[in-house]
Amino acid sequence: MQHDMTQAIIDWQQGEAASQENMYLIIYDQLRTLASSQRRKVAQKFGEQTIEEHINSTTAIVHEVYIKLEHANNEQFSNRKEFFLMIARTIHNILVDQARKNAAQKRQVELTVLDERIDDDINMAVFEQSQQMIDLGNALQLMETQFPRQAQSMQLKYFGGLLVKEISALLAISISSAEKDIAFAKSWLKLRLSE
Amino acid sequence: MKKLIMTTSYQGLPLACYWNSITKNILLISQRHELTVFTCFGFFKAKKTLKITPKIAIEMHFRKLSKEKIGIIMLKIKGVLLKAQAIDISSGDKVALASLNYQQLVAR
């Protein structure tokens, strides 16, 4: 799989016809597993309502990832590490964008339907859950600038769904360093989000 | 004879894809719309588009892996992969895409 991926990336960069499709097919099952677990995690943590109906399936998330990858054609990635980071970021961005959209819709509803009190509690719950996703997204962005390696480890673990040993191989660090990075990133995020 | 290969939905529209293990043709069904893709008994690459609504067109792609009895069926929207499934051409049984390697995909 590792060698396949590397070869697929090299071919894609050399402009080989159909190499992009081949690469998508190679990672397809892995991507589905990843998207499915991310969707479940977000739904469990922030509630099913944060995920809009059209994105409420693994197929839809994978399709969105491919659309983003199509548009990221010019974005250079030279190896598996950069590719997986891009995928992890893409899945994360899809879910955060969704949360932002929900929050914006909620604000719109508040502005236009001032007297409407029906489902107010439900709307507030969705808003709070979406807000948590946005806060998490913003905190991760800040961490990327201050502690890039720790942020990468975190993204690969939680959005990329990789194991610690895979992360250590991708980032060329020891397993204990990867574990420390993830633990640091977790407590940093916890502190940041509780402020 | 007619085997269900994959089902999915796109923007609320259900899509079902069948493989005919005798004629080796693919049938895509979405609500009242149907599309048959002829693969010349599973030997040739094929592509056809089914327009479901004025705005939504689903592309059905078929490609056979060289020197293998495996075919890949892909549903695409505007050229972007929506869903894919590999099948055993003779039996119509599903084959996991993860079990294929890059060399099998690029072999000519």
Short mmCIF file of C-alpha atoms in Angstrom, two decimals:
data_model
loop_
_atom_site.label_atom_id
_atom_site.label_comp_id
_atom_site.label_asym_id
_atom_site.label_seq_id
_atom_site.Cartn_x
_atom_site.Cartn_y
_atom_site.Cartn_z
CA MET A 1 0.00 0.00 0.00
CA GLN A 2 2.80 2.43 0.98
CA HIS A 3 4.76 1.74 -2.17
CA ASP A 4 1.55 1.89 -4.28
CA MET A 5 0.67 5.28 -2.90
CA THR A 6 4.13 6.70 -3.46
CA GLN A 7 4.16 5.40 -7.04
CA ALA A 8 0.66 6.78 -7.67
CA ILE A 9 1.69 10.22 -6.40
CA ILE A 10 4.83 10.21 -8.58
CA ASP A 11 2.78 9.24 -11.66
CA TRP A 12 0.17 11.88 -10.91
CA GLN A 13 2.84 14.56 -10.65
CA GLN A 14 4.38 13.41 -13.90
CA GLY A 15 1.02 14.02 -15.53
CA GLU A 16 0.32 10.36 -16.37
CA ALA A 17 -3.17 10.03 -17.82
CA ALA A 18 -5.56 8.17 -15.51
CA SER A 19 -3.07 8.21 -12.63
CA GLN A 20 -5.33 10.47 -10.62
CA GLU A 21 -8.24 8.06 -11.00
CA ASN A 22 -5.98 5.12 -10.09
CA MET A 23 -4.85 6.88 -6.97
CA TYR A 24 -8.43 7.65 -5.98
CA LEU A 25 -9.32 3.98 -6.44
CA ILE A 26 -6.36 2.83 -4.33
CA ILE A 27 -7.33 5.02 -1.39
CA TYR A 28 -11.10 4.63 -1.90
CA ASP A 29 -11.79 1.96 0.75
CA GLN A 30 -9.44 3.61 3.25
CA LEU A 31 -11.11 6.96 2.63
CA ARG A 32 -14.58 5.48 3.15
CA THR A 33 -13.53 3.94 6.48
CA LEU A 34 -12.02 7.26 7.50
CA ALA A 35 -15.02 9.33 6.44
CA SER A 36 -17.39 6.92 8.14
CA SER A 37 -15.52 7.06 11.47
CA GLN A 38 -15.20 10.86 11.30
CA ARG A 39 -18.90 11.24 10.58
CA ARG A 40 -19.75 8.99 13.51
CA LYS A 41 -17.38 10.85 15.82
CA VAL A 42 -18.77 14.25 14.89
CA ALA A 43 -22.34 13.02 15.16
CA GLN A 44 -21.67 11.52 18.60
CA LYS A 45 -19.83 14.55 19.88
CA PHE A 46 -21.80 17.38 18.37
CA GLY A 47 -25.12 15.75 17.53
CA GLU A 48 -26.63 14.43 14.29
CA GLN A 49 -28.11 17.86 13.56
CA THR A 50 -24.67 19.37 12.89
CA ILE A 51 -24.38 17.20 9.80
CA GLU A 52 -26.64 18.33 7.01
CA GLU A 53 -28.73 15.79 5.17
CA HIS A 54 -26.79 15.96 1.91
CA ILE A 55 -23.52 15.29 3.73
CA ASN A 56 -25.08 12.72 6.01
CA SER A 57 -23.51 9.71 4.34
CA THR A 58 -20.05 8.31 3.90
CA THR A 59 -20.41 8.42 0.10
CA ALA A 60 -21.21 12.14 0.24
CA ILE A 61 -18.16 12.92 2.38
CA VAL A 62 -15.87 10.89 0.13
CA HIS A 63 -17.33 12.68 -2.91
CA GLU A 64 -16.71 16.06 -1.24
CA VAL A 65 -13.12 15.02 -0.50
CA TYR A 66 -12.61 14.13 -4.18
CA ILE A 67 -14.11 17.46 -5.27
CA LYS A 68 -11.68 19.29 -2.96
CA LEU A 69 -8.78 17.17 -4.21
CA GLU A 70 -9.72 18.00 -7.83
CA HIS A 71 -9.49 21.68 -6.99
CA ALA A 72 -6.25 21.16 -5.11
CA ASN A 73 -4.52 19.98 -8.29
CA ASN A 74 -1.97 22.75 -8.14
CA GLU A 75 -1.26 22.18 -4.49
CA GLN A 76 2.01 20.32 -4.40
CA PHE A 77 2.46 17.28 -2.25
CA SER A 78 5.50 15.19 -2.81
CA ASN A 79 4.89 12.23 -0.54
CA ARG A 80 2.38 10.17 1.43
CA LYS A 81 2.77 12.34 4.49
CA GLU A 82 1.67 15.49 2.69
CA PHE A 83 -1.09 13.62 0.90
CA PHE A 84 -2.54 12.17 4.11
CA LEU A 85 -2.26 15.53 5.83
CA MET A 86 -4.18 17.09 2.96
CA ILE A 87 -6.88 14.41 3.21
CA ALA A 88 -7.10 14.83 6.99
CA ARG A 89 -7.40 18.60 6.59
CA THR A 90 -9.99 18.21 3.87
CA ILE A 91 -12.26 15.99 5.98
CA HIS A 92 -11.83 18.34 8.92
CA ASN A 93 -12.62 21.38 6.76
CA ILE A 94 -15.75 19.76 5.34
CA LEU A 95 -17.10 19.14 8.84
CA VAL A 96 -16.10 22.60 10.14
CA ASP A 97 -17.60 24.30 7.06
CA GLN A 98 -20.79 22.40 7.77
CA ALA A 99 -20.76 23.64 11.36
CA ARG A 100 -20.11 27.23 10.19
CA LYS A 101 -23.00 26.96 7.74
CA ASN A 102 -25.31 25.74 10.50
CA ALA A 103 -24.24 28.59 12.77
CA ALA A 104 -24.82 31.12 9.97
CA GLN A 105 -28.27 29.67 9.29
CA LYS A 106 -29.08 29.91 12.96
CA ARG A 107 -28.07 33.58 13.01
CA GLN A 108 -30.19 34.18 9.91
CA VAL A 109 -33.18 32.57 11.59
CA GLU A 110 -32.65 34.75 14.67
CA LEU A 111 -32.56 37.90 12.56
CA THR A 112 -35.57 37.16 10.42
CA VAL A 113 -37.91 35.28 12.73
CA LEU A 114 -37.65 37.20 15.96
CA ASP A 115 -41.01 36.16 17.33
CA GLU A 116 -40.70 32.53 16.37
CA ARG A 117 -40.22 30.48 19.50
CA ILE A 118 -40.95 27.02 18.13
CA ASP A 119 -38.02 24.63 18.25
CA ASP A 120 -35.96 27.30 19.91
CA ASP A 121 -34.29 24.82 22.23
CA ILE A 122 -33.35 22.54 19.36
CA ASN A 123 -31.97 25.47 17.37
CA MET A 124 -29.91 26.59 20.33
CA ALA A 125 -28.49 23.09 20.82
CA VAL A 126 -27.46 22.91 17.13
CA PHE A 127 -25.94 26.37 17.36
CA GLU A 128 -23.88 25.45 20.42
CA GLN A 129 -22.68 22.20 18.82
CA SER A 130 -21.72 24.04 15.62
CA GLN A 131 -19.96 26.71 17.66
CA GLN A 132 -17.86 23.99 19.32
CA MET A 133 -16.77 22.74 15.89
CA ILE A 134 -15.87 26.27 14.79
CA ASP A 135 -13.90 26.89 18.01
CA LEU A 136 -12.05 23.62 17.50
CA GLY A 137 -11.27 24.58 13.88
CA ASN A 138 -9.95 27.98 14.93
CA ALA A 139 -7.87 26.50 17.77
CA LEU A 140 -6.34 23.95 15.38
CA GLN A 141 -5.44 26.72 12.94
CA LEU A 142 -3.66 28.59 15.73
CA MET A 143 -1.87 25.44 16.85
CA GLU A 144 -0.65 24.86 13.28
CA THR A 145 1.18 28.18 13.36
CA GLN A 146 2.61 27.76 16.87
CA PHE A 147 3.24 24.00 17.07
CA PRO A 148 3.14 22.63 13.51
CA ARG A 149 4.38 19.11 14.25
CA GLN A 150 2.01 18.58 17.16
CA ALA A 151 -0.88 19.92 15.07
CA GLN A 152 0.04 17.56 12.23
CA SER A 153 0.15 14.58 14.60
CA MET A 154 -3.24 15.56 15.99
CA GLN A 155 -4.81 15.95 12.55
CA LEU A 156 -3.41 12.66 11.32
CA LYS A 157 -4.69 10.87 14.42
CA TYR A 158 -8.16 12.35 14.72
CA PHE A 159 -9.05 13.49 11.22
CA GLY A 160 -6.82 11.14 9.27
CA GLY A 161 -7.64 8.15 11.49
CA LEU A 162 -4.04 6.89 11.44
CA LEU A 163 -2.43 4.79 14.16
CA VAL A 164 0.39 6.23 16.27
CA LYS A 165 2.96 3.99 14.58
CA GLU A 166 1.74 5.14 11.16
CA ILE A 167 2.00 8.78 12.27
CA SER A 168 5.52 8.23 13.54
CA ALA A 169 6.49 6.68 10.19
CA LEU A 170 4.87 9.49 8.19
CA LEU A 171 6.39 12.29 10.24
CA ALA A 172 9.72 10.46 10.64
CA ILE A 173 9.65 10.68 14.43
CA SER A 174 9.75 8.01 17.12
CA ILE A 175 6.56 6.41 18.40
CA SER A 176 7.04 7.96 21.84
CA SER A 177 7.50 11.41 20.26
CA ALA A 178 4.29 10.94 18.31
CA GLU A 179 2.47 9.92 21.49
CA LYS A 180 3.88 12.93 23.33
CA ASP A 181 2.89 15.23 20.46
CA ILE A 182 -0.69 13.94 20.52
CA ALA A 183 -0.90 14.23 24.32
CA PHE A 184 0.50 17.76 24.16
CA ALA A 185 -1.89 18.76 21.36
CA LYS A 186 -4.85 17.34 23.32
CA SER A 187 -4.08 19.26 26.50
CA TRP A 188 -3.23 22.41 24.53
CA LEU A 189 -6.58 22.24 22.76
CA LYS A 190 -8.42 21.49 25.99
CA LEU A 191 -6.86 24.53 27.63
CA ARG A 192 -7.54 26.72 24.61
CA LEU A 193 -11.17 25.62 24.30
CA SER A 194 -11.88 26.06 27.99
CA GLU A 195 -10.71 29.71 27.93
CA MET B 1 -28.51 -13.08 -13.64
CA LYS B 2 -29.00 -9.49 -12.50
CA LYS B 3 -26.87 -8.71 -9.46
CA LEU B 4 -27.05 -5.59 -7.34
CA ILE B 5 -23.59 -4.04 -7.34
CA MET B 6 -24.08 -0.81 -5.43
CA THR B 7 -26.68 1.57 -4.15
CA THR B 8 -26.28 5.14 -3.10
CA SER B 9 -28.05 8.45 -3.30
CA TYR B 10 -27.10 11.81 -4.66
CA GLN B 11 -28.88 14.92 -3.43
CA GLY B 12 -31.74 12.76 -2.27
CA LEU B 13 -32.02 10.82 -5.53
CA PRO B 14 -31.61 7.05 -5.08
CA LEU B 15 -29.22 5.26 -7.42
CA ALA B 16 -28.95 1.51 -7.91
CA CYS B 17 -26.48 -0.27 -10.10
CA TYR B 18 -26.89 -3.83 -11.40
CA TRP B 19 -24.53 -6.18 -13.25
CA ASN B 20 -25.94 -8.66 -15.71
CA SER B 21 -23.68 -11.67 -15.39
CA ILE B 22 -24.78 -13.14 -18.73
CA THR B 23 -24.66 -10.16 -21.08
CA LYS B 24 -22.08 -8.37 -18.86
CA ASN B 25 -23.99 -5.13 -19.13
CA ILE B 26 -24.51 -2.58 -16.39
CA LEU B 27 -27.89 -1.18 -15.53
CA LEU B 28 -28.21 2.08 -13.62
CA ILE B 29 -31.61 2.90 -12.19
CA SER B 30 -32.69 6.11 -10.56
CA GLN B 31 -36.39 6.59 -9.88
CA ARG B 32 -38.02 6.43 -13.32
CA HIS B 33 -34.76 6.72 -15.25
CA GLU B 34 -32.73 3.80 -16.56
CA LEU B 35 -29.43 3.49 -18.35
CA THR B 36 -27.77 0.41 -19.78
CA VAL B 37 -24.05 0.39 -20.43
CA PHE B 38 -22.79 -2.24 -22.87
CA THR B 39 -19.34 -3.56 -22.07
CA CYS B 40 -18.99 -6.02 -24.96
CA PHE B 41 -19.07 -8.99 -22.59
CA GLY B 42 -16.88 -7.17 -20.12
CA PHE B 43 -13.99 -6.58 -22.48
CA PHE B 44 -14.21 -2.89 -23.21
CA LYS B 45 -14.01 0.36 -21.37
CA ALA B 46 -17.38 2.08 -21.44
CA LYS B 47 -18.89 5.35 -20.33
CA LYS B 48 -22.42 6.69 -20.49
CA THR B 49 -24.33 9.53 -18.85
CA LEU B 50 -27.79 9.43 -17.35
CA LYS B 51 -29.52 12.75 -16.97
CA ILE B 52 -31.83 12.51 -13.98
CA THR B 53 -32.85 16.13 -13.62
CA PRO B 54 -31.99 19.18 -15.75
CA LYS B 55 -29.13 19.83 -13.34
CA ILE B 56 -28.00 16.34 -12.34
CA ALA B 57 -26.27 13.93 -14.70
CA ILE B 58 -24.70 10.73 -13.42
CA GLU B 59 -21.80 9.29 -15.38
CA MET B 60 -21.43 5.54 -15.36
CA HIS B 61 -17.90 4.31 -16.12
CA PHE B 62 -16.69 0.76 -16.62
CA ARG B 63 -13.12 -0.38 -17.03
CA LYS B 64 -11.66 -3.84 -17.14
CA LEU B 65 -8.30 -4.51 -15.55
CA SER B 66 -5.81 -5.83 -18.02
CA LYS B 67 -5.08 -9.57 -17.73
CA GLU B 68 -7.59 -9.90 -14.89
CA LYS B 69 -11.20 -10.94 -14.70
CA ILE B 70 -11.93 -7.84 -12.67
CA GLY B 71 -13.91 -4.83 -13.73
CA ILE B 72 -14.37 -1.51 -11.96
CA ILE B 73 -17.70 0.26 -12.03
CA MET B 74 -17.66 3.93 -11.12
CA LEU B 75 -20.38 6.50 -10.69
CA LYS B 76 -19.17 10.03 -11.29
CA ILE B 77 -20.69 13.49 -11.15
CA LYS B 78 -19.04 16.05 -13.44
CA GLY B 79 -16.03 13.76 -13.64
CA VAL B 80 -15.64 13.43 -9.87
CA LEU B 81 -15.95 9.97 -8.33
CA LEU B 82 -19.10 9.42 -6.30
CA LYS B 83 -18.92 5.69 -5.70
CA ALA B 84 -16.84 2.81 -7.03
CA GLN B 85 -16.99 -0.95 -6.85
CA ALA B 86 -14.80 -3.65 -8.31
CA ILE B 87 -16.45 -6.86 -9.47
CA ASP B 88 -15.52 -10.28 -10.74
CA ILE B 89 -16.63 -10.06 -14.37
CA SER B 90 -17.69 -13.67 -14.72
CA SER B 91 -19.67 -14.09 -11.52
CA GLY B 92 -20.59 -10.50 -10.69
CA ASP B 93 -19.27 -10.95 -7.16
CA LYS B 94 -17.97 -7.86 -5.43
CA VAL B 95 -14.21 -7.46 -5.06
CA ALA B 96 -12.77 -5.08 -2.46
CA LEU B 97 -10.94 -2.18 -4.06
CA ALA B 98 -8.45 -2.33 -1.20
CA SER B 99 -7.40 -5.78 -2.41
CA LEU B 100 -6.18 -4.34 -5.71
CA ASN B 101 -2.69 -2.98 -6.06
CA TYR B 102 -1.43 -0.12 -8.18
CA GLN B 103 0.31 -2.41 -10.65
CA GLN B 104 -3.00 -4.13 -11.44
CA LEU B 105 -4.59 -0.75 -12.11
CA VAL B 106 -1.89 0.55 -14.41
CA ALA B 107 -1.14 -2.71 -16.27
CA ARG B 108 -1.76 -2.54 -20.04
#
